[in-house]
Amino acid sequence: MCGIVGVISKQPVNQLIYDALLLLQHRGQDAAGIVTMQGTKCYMHKARGMVRDVFRTRNMRALPGHVGLGQVRYPTAGNAYSEEEAQPFYVNAPFGIVLVHNGNLTNAMALKDELFDIDRRHINTESDTEVLINILAHELEMAARDLPLTPEEIFKAVGAVHQRIKGSYAVVALIAGHGLLAFRDPHGIRPLCYGVSGDGSEVMLASESVALEGTGHRFVRDIAPGEAVFITTEGQLHSQQCAKDPQLHPCMFEYVYLARPDSVIDGISVYQARLNMGETLAQRLISTMPPSEIDVVIPIPESSRPSAMQLAHKIGKPYREGFVKNRYVGRTFIMPGQSVRKKSVRQKLNAIGLEFKGRNVLLVDDSIVRGTTSKEIVQMAREAGANKVYMASAAPPVKYPNVYGIDMPTQEELIAHDRTMEEIRAYIGADALIYQDVDAMKRVVGALNPSIKGFEASCFDGTYITGDVSVADFAAMKAQRAAQPGDEEDAESRSRLALQSRSDA
Amino acid sequence: MCGIVGVISKQPVNQLIYDALLLLQHRGQDAAGIVTMQGTKCYMHKARGMVRDVFRTRNMRALPGHVGLGQVRYPTAGNAYSEEEAQPFYVNAPFGIVLVHNGNLTNAMALKDELFDIDRRHINTESDTEVLINILAHELEMAARDLPLTPEEIFKAVGAVHQRIKGSYAVVALIAGHGLLAFRDPHGIRPLCYGVSGDGSEVMLASESVALEGTGHRFVRDIAPGEAVFITTEGQLHSQQCAKDPQLHPCMFEYVYLARPDSVIDGISVYQARLNMGETLAQRLISTMPPSEIDVVIPIPESSRPSAMQLAHKIGKPYREGFVKNRYVGRTFIMPGQSVRKKSVRQKLNAIGLEFKGRNVLLVDDSIVRGTTSKEIVQMAREAGANKVYMASAAPPVKYPNVYGIDMPTQEELIAHDRTMEEIRAYIGADALIYQDVDAMKRVVGALNPSIKGFEASCFDGTYITGDVSVADFAAMKAQRAAQPGDEEDAESRSRLALQSRSDA
Amino acid sequence: MCGIVGVISKQPVNQLIYDALLLLQHRGQDAAGIVTMQGTKCYMHKARGMVRDVFRTRNMRALPGHVGLGQVRYPTAGNAYSEEEAQPFYVNAPFGIVLVHNGNLTNAMALKDELFDIDRRHINTESDTEVLINILAHELEMAARDLPLTPEEIFKAVGAVHQRIKGSYAVVALIAGHGLLAFRDPHGIRPLCYGVSGDGSEVMLASESVALEGTGHRFVRDIAPGEAVFITTEGQLHSQQCAKDPQLHPCMFEYVYLARPDSVIDGISVYQARLNMGETLAQRLISTMPPSEIDVVIPIPESSRPSAMQLAHKIGKPYREGFVKNRYVGRTFIMPGQSVRKKSVRQKLNAIGLEFKGRNVLLVDDSIVRGTTSKEIVQMAREAGANKVYMASAAPPVKYPNVYGIDMPTQEELIAHDRTMEEIRAYIGADALIYQDVDAMKRVVGALNPSIKGFEASCFDGTYITGDVSVADFAAMKAQRAAQPGDEEDAESRSRLALQSRSDA
Amino acid sequence: MCGIVGVISKQPVNQLIYDALLLLQHRGQDAAGIVTMQGTKCYMHKARGMVRDVFRTRNMRALPGHVGLGQVRYPTAGNAYSEEEAQPFYVNAPFGIVLVHNGNLTNAMALKDELFDIDRRHINTESDTEVLINILAHELEMAARDLPLTPEEIFKAVGAVHQRIKGSYAVVALIAGHGLLAFRDPHGIRPLCYGVSGDGSEVMLASESVALEGTGHRFVRDIAPGEAVFITTEGQLHSQQCAKDPQLHPCMFEYVYLARPDSVIDGISVYQARLNMGETLAQRLISTMPPSEIDVVIPIPESSRPSAMQLAHKIGKPYREGFVKNRYVGRTFIMPGQSVRKKSVRQKLNAIGLEFKGRNVLLVDDSIVRGTTSKEIVQMAREAGANKVYMASAAPPVKYPNVYGIDMPTQEELIAHDRTMEEIRAYIGADALIYQDVDAMKRVVGALNPSIKGFEASCFDGTYITGDVSVADFAAMKAQRAAQPGDEEDAESRSRLALQSRSDA
């Protein structure tokens, strides 16, 4: 998962992109990068780390120009499919293209071979973004051979890209000397929207509406699934549907915990979606146990707050912030001769005894993935003096892996994979366990924008919308992994090395 | 304001001090430092920045030993009295002493001259901590002249220190080859407590109980005002009252916004204190306006949450988190030829329109200092569509400067200084303004520990407990400042340069 | 001017390239870079600074593979033609090509437009190396369209490159998955040679033979002018003459001061060439003044030593090192409110009084460019007590600019441009001035390899061998510069910014 | 070994100290530090590395003031006696003292215990400089107890210091608010001199005269052995002999290879001393073998040049620079899974074949210590084609360890310890070996300043002038070392950690 942004302005854009990336920082804290363009010359700075650490005054001063794009990257460890190299990526032929990408290509490996063998393009990293930019470069070259590069050729190239690549992708690309191109996969899995400044002279593209509003832009609309938008260097906007059978299926995880509550994605307020999930969760709860057994509703900060608040309101019980989050998270250093200390939830959360002592508490989390965190939190609640500890998940059981860019463990690590509700409850040690219902969730989130026909919710329902991946594949992959030990590690270490010269902090 | 910690253990203490500093990071984000001692040798690392940035693996590996202390420092700009240099401080004679300090000496300037002229001790910074360590060093030298350094001599020296210095101070000091010394000023203005590990083999001193509990220690007790505690290198604890007429007056600001809600300071739960303030604020509100005019209660995150929650509960209105805090804060870069952009509250907060649209909202903040932030927030609430905007402050009007280590603007910058309630309301643009009552606050916070006779609440009531400062002095200082323009700036720039060799990031 | 190196081995090559770059460091101290290839993946590290500072352990560990190349770059200020960006350069299509270059393209500007307009290749810097790699990339794409990339196609592409580019160039390029390509311009202006390891399993290409020998390789031969050498990843070497009418004209400056004395370039020992120049300089001296008037011969360190030593031997006078070079050169820092202090020769040299006092000294320098240094040195000799000070230049008068990659001032700044011998002598303040004769120099250096028909000696004789530049052009350029003030500065500041992410030291 | 400098001026001194340290860089490349004083406040920057790397613009700007001192430190590995911590050192009581030191205290260990037990001063490093500054601090405190600090008290304190410490020391110290103090041990083993600026307003103290002259100062005189010089902040100079029986015995190694040739130390030109050694070496040679057997004299660069030149002149044979020094020295990186590659002389030197082929060469080095380098060089000469290879050492056989601050291996590692001339010759593989005669050396160097009664030449003659060390002690130390394996390593690792906060490059 990542956050991306692009701007065309009449003013320098470096600070603007920086500010937008900060507003998208929750989408990725692993690396950050900005490219700006002045004349036909591009200026890049990217490095591992958070936005605040990556960009210093000298870097910002070296990012001139009125056009640019940026990205924040999520740390995805040991996952050969995911974005491992810092973005943006650059290719110099044809035209000079710089690209940022949020999503995950499911056929990146096959494409990589094609690019090397047939298109004679060198791929120097394991990043699917490098594959994507080269596919786009090749298709632009083909589309514009012996022709001037007009929006028509560009949209033709995007159409060809849609034909070749599979998976989820929201893309912003800069074509040197021409303008800013953005497009979204035919299912619109990953979000992308745009807005304009007050006087209309500035166009900003971003993963979430909060980046637009937080930088003083008026939200205009989401990019449609399969659609491409091209904004010339002069600021003229062209758009066209480039996919054959586009169908909007936004990723459910954006609403569950990924996006900021103050964003509106594909017409749905993330905050309202969470309130609604709290409401259905309350109904589920009531059908399971008498609310009178609950003394207080306590959220696990941060993203479960709206759901927990609404649930508390619904069942008429007090909502209390019984857990304090440790805002300042550090590291565990390995001293010579010491072994690694286990990372604990206790480093991140602290219970306020007053709110637990002698009470029956209902803890509400946004979702339960591995179950290990929930188990520890239940234990903390008991140690803080709780009488009974109930756990509610605002999302349904997470049973299947994600191949569309959400960082998820393998299927075997998912607590809800192959376990009954009772087994999960016993594992986490709660006195009761309440899960969101998957259909109820789709219904109440979907109700906020009736034009949406469905959601990408494969983690919950096992349906992979792009059609090229199935639950059966994962079993095969698992078998293959078992047969080739050490292979993953190699891929990882190789991929950490790229052609780009390193920033040495 | 700062956070301090000290540990005596049978194990390496570097990671422990690091973890404790992270738990105290809210008390100071400007600089951080750790000193450990192995044998009689001390190891130091300190630098500007947050704990996570200051300490890297190589620094931690260079901090061996079973005894140590650490500090996080608050940024205090342009204030000649406050802690401007990174702590810990070190003097090598007598014995070798390392010291960290939370507080502010009100007679530092006079002491500095005394030290130079009479005690022949060189003070190389503007930091009052350097003054404090040299006073302690001198008194230890005097007390132990021709005598072995026993707890008796140490407590005698602390007694002499209490005689010479004025103001607020909570101190942890390491005496090389002897042990860890801690003491608190005779009014106990700044907090200091200690705890022990499960097996009792480890003693930790810290500014707040959360640092003890978050690192697996059992809270034992607060250090009494004027008391000194000395723990030998072998772990034996001695304590003695060293002040003539000690009287506990904890700083009210700790409860208002400074301390973490999950800390207990001088027998008072910070969280409960805030709930209680919410309760009296509700009473004040009810006596001012009919609660029925309010649709929703919205806290200004973070520290006002408990007060707001309790107030909402009391007046029977929904509590909703209508503001989202931007967790990732960046900088505004100054480009060549550009002027400084004004820092705006909007970079820190974002309103969720749903919660404001067409409603009468009651915003609750922990306190109102300059009023500029409140003004902007009221404006944001209106832009988000609020019908009426009421503002409540969980603390009483802030009318006087702080000289005990809380970073406060000058008196003239305080919105409540010399202004009527109506003038303040008009300035911030609210439809109504409700302030906490100062006596009610003292009563309901004090009720949580009846043994406390009073609070250091000079900002609210103008009473300076140490007796050497008065409201009249500030007028004099103001006049003096007006007469010597530029002087403050000089002090600031000089003080930024110290003898310690610089860390070059 | 630069130094370049390339290796194909059966072993890791990072340390080998590093060692070779150190041996070529005298050819460029401004920036350094290495690329290695493992499988088809390339790994790069480059930065400004000297080799020793640019490469740290972590950088070296991130340079795996048995094939690679490197470069050290000379600082060339304000010269739009020269290499301003750190090398190596990389393009990913076709194949993935990495390239290092020593020399200067005289038609880079025209080629840049061609590349952008016709070949649709984006040039992001002012570096002619980026132009060169793109020309090569384009020609490789053309030559190998629909064909496998065999040596035949590669040599065809090099032939086409020779057709398009003008100037001086010695190139080493890595074609991902294929091998290492090296070629030299049709006049062989810049040097390039290769050698093999003892067992023949390793091939190294380098600017100077000293890099081969210093890393344990046996010198095999110089690359011929116009020739291309291609070594496959497996180590098989192919070579072919790719230019139409190649003619060897090595740069005379390599022998005068550029190359290390222990190198042999195009069959001529640099050391022997300098001895020979000393010999003819002695003859010139004798024909000018009686040697009996000279008490001692003193070289200006470093490169004039062999000439001075031979001259002293020839005229039977003692050779003495009367100047000590300050090996450790620092900076002049600009403090706030201070102006820039003039850099002085005295910071670099110090005279030993004993050797000057009361004597008639003959100072020998390798060449005289601006004359300012000579003037200061003459003055130093007088202050050290010399009776008479004579100055001899081992090179003839430098009268014309260099366009083939030697960093030279503009024509107007050259002391020998438009001045008589007497005017120069008067300017530098010597009692006599003796210059090398240009024909004598060509004769005695040329005598060391009779197969060489001529030298690139345009600075001395005004003949520009590539035929596309003439002395008349410089007058035109000068006029143009006068008409467009500030233009150069812009070019410079733009070119300092490149797409490559910066290394932040 | 180190280089030290101190300045009192009417101008800022940071650049001046920096320039002087560069001129003394040959005396130590391991670390560098500067302290300046403005008012009574001191500013320090010090770090490992060379001057050019340690000081950046931001560091220089943070060094204001008209008084200051600096130091460059030699790397001394695994030697518990030597300067291991970066200088300057600082103590804040009494007065505030900053100190730099060149030399080695032979009774540092005993003093350390005294300081801790009796003087109650904390020593936090293994550096004898820290011991020295604390002894000085203590004696200043004693001398000025209840008295104003006048030159009289200061000189009394220096007298007391001379009583307590043993070994070699040249010291410059800054007493905050008072002035600059310099003194030299009663034998004047390590050099120290001073000079003044043209207008006399500026006084500079430095290890070598070259630092004075290279920064525009006129050399005034050497500090006498045992003498102290005190310059007040206002620039008034006081001096006094503070030792009981001072006797000048300058270190012979300064003339052999340590000092710059253009320095004059204790009235002796280093350059002339080396010429003289060349002359006596020539006599020794002639008495050993017929000069006619020698074709050419070749120095091993750098410091043997004057001796070799004079020797060649004396025996009437050509002097030729047959070895080229690799000026740019890098590192050997240890890659995972690789073992350490042996450092070779070949990385530092390269032979020019022309000068060796078929000739009988006489190689001249300044001294032979371990013999391993000589062995390799002889081998290189043979490989370059020499017919016969003779080796001459401008210094006599090095047989004994140095305890006065010259970095020397242990006695067992010295090739001339316990070996006959023939054994040494056989070991290094030369056809003949000629050593300087120790008495001849003393005579011809001493002849340059007849007032000097003797030299510290213990490495050659086994006489330790301070009387507290004897050759017999080394055997005892060796036995002790053998009995306590691992101890040295511990000392080394402990000493690398100091209280000073680290600079993180």
PDB file of C-alpha atoms in Angstrom, chain B residues 35 37-38 40-46 54 56 58-59 61-64 85 90-98 112 116 119-126 130 134 140-141 144-149 176-178 491 494-505, chain D residues 35 37-38 40-47 54 58-59 61-64 85 90-98 112 116 119-126 130 134 140-141 144-149 176-178 491 494-505:
ATOM      1  CA  VAL B  35      24.617   8.641  30.528  1.00  0.00           C
ATOM      2  CA  MET B  37      28.339   4.243  34.164  1.00  0.00           C
ATOM      3  CA  GLN B  38      30.480   1.129  34.096  1.00  0.00           C
ATOM      4  CA  THR B  40      33.787   4.501  37.531  1.00  0.00           C
ATOM      5  CA  LYS B  41      33.665   5.427  33.880  1.00  0.00           C
ATOM      6  CA  CYS B  42      30.792   7.343  32.373  1.00  0.00           C
ATOM      7  CA  TYR B  43      29.470   7.065  28.830  1.00  0.00           C
ATOM      8  CA  MET B  44      27.330   9.758  27.299  1.00  0.00           C
ATOM      9  CA  HIS B  45      25.280  10.310  24.205  1.00  0.00           C
ATOM     10  CA  LYS B  46      23.070  13.335  23.775  1.00  0.00           C
ATOM     11  CA  VAL B  54      19.014  10.594  18.732  1.00  0.00           C
ATOM     12  CA  ARG B  56      21.116   4.609  16.947  1.00  0.00           C
ATOM     13  CA  ARG B  58      26.139   2.461  17.550  1.00  0.00           C
ATOM     14  CA  ASN B  59      25.189   4.979  20.247  1.00  0.00           C
ATOM     15  CA  ARG B  61      26.331  -0.009  22.110  1.00  0.00           C
ATOM     16  CA  ALA B  62      28.530   2.746  23.477  1.00  0.00           C
ATOM     17  CA  LEU B  63      26.385   3.015  26.611  1.00  0.00           C
ATOM     18  CA  PRO B  64      27.439   0.080  28.804  1.00  0.00           C
ATOM     19  CA  GLU B  85      21.440  23.016  26.584  1.00  0.00           C
ATOM     20  CA  TYR B  90      28.877  16.477  33.789  1.00  0.00           C
ATOM     21  CA  VAL B  91      31.536  17.878  36.119  1.00  0.00           C
ATOM     22  CA  ASN B  92      34.632  15.894  36.945  1.00  0.00           C
ATOM     23  CA  ALA B  93      35.473  17.364  40.330  1.00  0.00           C
ATOM     24  CA  PRO B  94      34.684  16.330  42.936  1.00  0.00           C
ATOM     25  CA  PHE B  95      34.097  12.617  42.311  1.00  0.00           C
ATOM     26  CA  GLY B  96      32.640  12.941  38.834  1.00  0.00           C
ATOM     27  CA  ILE B  97      28.977  13.932  38.789  1.00  0.00           C
ATOM     28  CA  VAL B  98      26.384  13.593  36.040  1.00  0.00           C
ATOM     29  CA  LYS B 112      26.153  31.931  38.137  1.00  0.00           C
ATOM     30  CA  PHE B 116      32.414  32.150  38.950  1.00  0.00           C
ATOM     31  CA  ASP B 119      33.538  29.072  43.879  1.00  0.00           C
ATOM     32  CA  ARG B 120      35.809  29.515  40.822  1.00  0.00           C
ATOM     33  CA  ARG B 121      33.656  27.205  38.780  1.00  0.00           C
ATOM     34  CA  HIS B 122      33.339  27.797  35.055  1.00  0.00           C
ATOM     35  CA  ILE B 123      29.812  27.913  33.660  1.00  0.00           C
ATOM     36  CA  ASN B 124      29.918  27.472  29.930  1.00  0.00           C
ATOM     37  CA  THR B 125      26.254  27.631  28.938  1.00  0.00           C
ATOM     38  CA  GLU B 126      23.070  29.533  29.713  1.00  0.00           C
ATOM     39  CA  GLU B 130      24.843  23.639  34.622  1.00  0.00           C
ATOM     40  CA  ASN B 134      28.002  23.086  39.986  1.00  0.00           C
ATOM     41  CA  LEU B 140      29.406  17.928  47.981  1.00  0.00           C
ATOM     42  CA  GLU B 141      33.021  19.081  48.055  1.00  0.00           C
ATOM     43  CA  ALA B 144      32.804  15.744  52.290  1.00  0.00           C
ATOM     44  CA  ARG B 145      36.051  17.651  52.718  1.00  0.00           C
ATOM     45  CA  ASP B 146      38.434  15.273  54.492  1.00  0.00           C
ATOM     46  CA  LEU B 147      35.565  12.834  55.020  1.00  0.00           C
ATOM     47  CA  PRO B 148      34.437   9.720  53.183  1.00  0.00           C
ATOM     48  CA  LEU B 149      31.354  10.355  51.070  1.00  0.00           C
ATOM     49  CA  ALA B 176      30.789   8.194  40.011  1.00  0.00           C
ATOM     50  CA  GLY B 177      31.760   5.234  42.123  1.00  0.00           C
ATOM     51  CA  HIS B 178      29.058   5.974  44.687  1.00  0.00           C
ATOM     52  CA  ALA B 491      21.328  35.513  24.822  1.00  0.00           C
ATOM     53  CA  ARG B 494      25.104  32.595  22.575  1.00  0.00           C
ATOM     54  CA  SER B 495      23.444  29.910  24.551  1.00  0.00           C
ATOM     55  CA  ARG B 496      23.114  27.676  21.573  1.00  0.00           C
ATOM     56  CA  LEU B 497      26.865  27.222  21.553  1.00  0.00           C
ATOM     57  CA  ALA B 498      28.376  25.133  24.252  1.00  0.00           C
ATOM     58  CA  LEU B 499      31.601  23.459  25.114  1.00  0.00           C
ATOM     59  CA  GLN B 500      30.318  20.001  24.347  1.00  0.00           C
ATOM     60  CA  SER B 501      31.457  18.768  21.003  1.00  0.00           C
ATOM     61  CA  ARG B 502      28.638  18.806  18.519  1.00  0.00           C
ATOM     62  CA  SER B 503      26.966  15.854  16.948  1.00  0.00           C
ATOM     63  CA  ASP B 504      26.937  16.391  13.228  1.00  0.00           C
ATOM     64  CA  ALA B 505      23.970  14.638  11.775  1.00  0.00           C
TER      65      ALA B 505
ATOM     66  CA  VAL D  35      38.507  25.160  21.217  1.00  0.00           C
ATOM     67  CA  MET D  37      36.926  31.265  23.818  1.00  0.00           C
ATOM     68  CA  GLN D  38      34.674  34.276  23.585  1.00  0.00           C
ATOM     69  CA  THR D  40      34.539  33.428  29.351  1.00  0.00           C
ATOM     70  CA  LYS D  41      32.687  30.919  27.245  1.00  0.00           C
ATOM     71  CA  CYS D  42      34.424  28.107  25.440  1.00  0.00           C
ATOM     72  CA  TYR D  43      33.408  26.529  22.146  1.00  0.00           C
ATOM     73  CA  MET D  44      34.672  23.127  21.111  1.00  0.00           C
ATOM     74  CA  HIS D  45      34.620  20.919  18.068  1.00  0.00           C
ATOM     75  CA  LYS D  46      36.620  17.725  17.880  1.00  0.00           C
ATOM     76  CA  ALA D  47      36.235  14.420  16.114  1.00  0.00           C
ATOM     77  CA  VAL D  54      36.541  17.177  10.877  1.00  0.00           C
ATOM     78  CA  ARG D  58      28.849  24.869  10.477  1.00  0.00           C
ATOM     79  CA  ASN D  59      31.564  23.747  12.897  1.00  0.00           C
ATOM     80  CA  ARG D  61      30.925  29.148  12.537  1.00  0.00           C
ATOM     81  CA  ALA D  62      30.367  27.707  15.996  1.00  0.00           C
ATOM     82  CA  LEU D  63      33.947  28.576  17.018  1.00  0.00           C
ATOM     83  CA  PRO D  64      33.894  32.300  17.762  1.00  0.00           C
ATOM     84  CA  GLU D  85      41.069  10.292  23.283  1.00  0.00           C
ATOM     85  CA  TYR D  90      38.217  20.484  29.472  1.00  0.00           C
ATOM     86  CA  VAL D  91      37.661  20.725  33.220  1.00  0.00           C
ATOM     87  CA  ASN D  92      35.342  23.319  34.670  1.00  0.00           C
ATOM     88  CA  ALA D  93      36.863  23.710  38.109  1.00  0.00           C
ATOM     89  CA  PRO D  94      38.833  25.692  38.949  1.00  0.00           C
ATOM     90  CA  PHE D  95      38.356  28.564  36.492  1.00  0.00           C
ATOM     91  CA  GLY D  96      37.560  26.449  33.438  1.00  0.00           C
ATOM     92  CA  ILE D  97      40.624  25.003  31.748  1.00  0.00           C
ATOM     93  CA  VAL D  98      41.051  23.633  28.228  1.00  0.00           C
ATOM     94  CA  LYS D 112      45.389   8.496  37.894  1.00  0.00           C
ATOM     95  CA  PHE D 116      40.877   9.655  42.156  1.00  0.00           C
ATOM     96  CA  ASP D 119      42.328  14.781  44.755  1.00  0.00           C
ATOM     97  CA  ARG D 120      38.804  13.356  44.195  1.00  0.00           C
ATOM     98  CA  ARG D 121      38.988  14.106  40.526  1.00  0.00           C
ATOM     99  CA  HIS D 122      37.173  11.836  38.102  1.00  0.00           C
ATOM    100  CA  ILE D 123      39.204  10.543  35.155  1.00  0.00           C
ATOM    101  CA  ASN D 124      36.902   9.227  32.509  1.00  0.00           C
ATOM    102  CA  THR D 125      39.284   8.070  29.785  1.00  0.00           C
ATOM    103  CA  GLU D 126      42.595   6.261  29.344  1.00  0.00           C
ATOM    104  CA  GLU D 130      43.076  13.960  30.973  1.00  0.00           C
ATOM    105  CA  ASN D 134      43.556  17.391  36.161  1.00  0.00           C
ATOM    106  CA  LEU D 140      46.203  25.784  40.033  1.00  0.00           C
ATOM    107  CA  GLU D 141      43.543  25.375  42.706  1.00  0.00           C
ATOM    108  CA  ALA D 144      45.633  30.226  43.940  1.00  0.00           C
ATOM    109  CA  ARG D 145      43.607  29.220  46.991  1.00  0.00           C
ATOM    110  CA  ASP D 146      42.345  32.452  48.484  1.00  0.00           C
ATOM    111  CA  LEU D 147      44.527  34.426  46.048  1.00  0.00           C
ATOM    112  CA  PRO D 148      43.874  36.138  42.733  1.00  0.00           C
ATOM    113  CA  LEU D 149      45.214  34.127  39.790  1.00  0.00           C
ATOM    114  CA  ALA D 176      38.955  30.856  31.004  1.00  0.00           C
ATOM    115  CA  GLY D 177      38.917  34.545  31.644  1.00  0.00           C
ATOM    116  CA  HIS D 178      42.673  34.681  32.139  1.00  0.00           C
ATOM    117  CA  ALA D 491      42.122  -1.391  27.774  1.00  0.00           C
ATOM    118  CA  ARG D 494      37.322   0.736  27.164  1.00  0.00           C
ATOM    119  CA  SER D 495      39.363   3.690  26.191  1.00  0.00           C
ATOM    120  CA  ARG D 496      37.489   4.153  22.975  1.00  0.00           C
ATOM    121  CA  LEU D 497      34.444   5.187  24.962  1.00  0.00           C
ATOM    122  CA  ALA D 498      34.485   8.534  26.622  1.00  0.00           C
ATOM    123  CA  LEU D 499      32.144  10.902  28.300  1.00  0.00           C
ATOM    124  CA  GLN D 500      32.196  13.377  25.471  1.00  0.00           C
ATOM    125  CA  SER D 501      29.181  13.079  23.267  1.00  0.00           C
ATOM    126  CA  ARG D 502      30.083  11.497  19.968  1.00  0.00           C
ATOM    127  CA  SER D 503      30.060  13.083  16.586  1.00  0.00           C
ATOM    128  CA  ASP D 504      28.082  10.867  14.323  1.00  0.00           C
ATOM    129  CA  ALA D 505      29.339  11.306  10.838  1.00  0.00           C
TER     130      ALA D 505
END
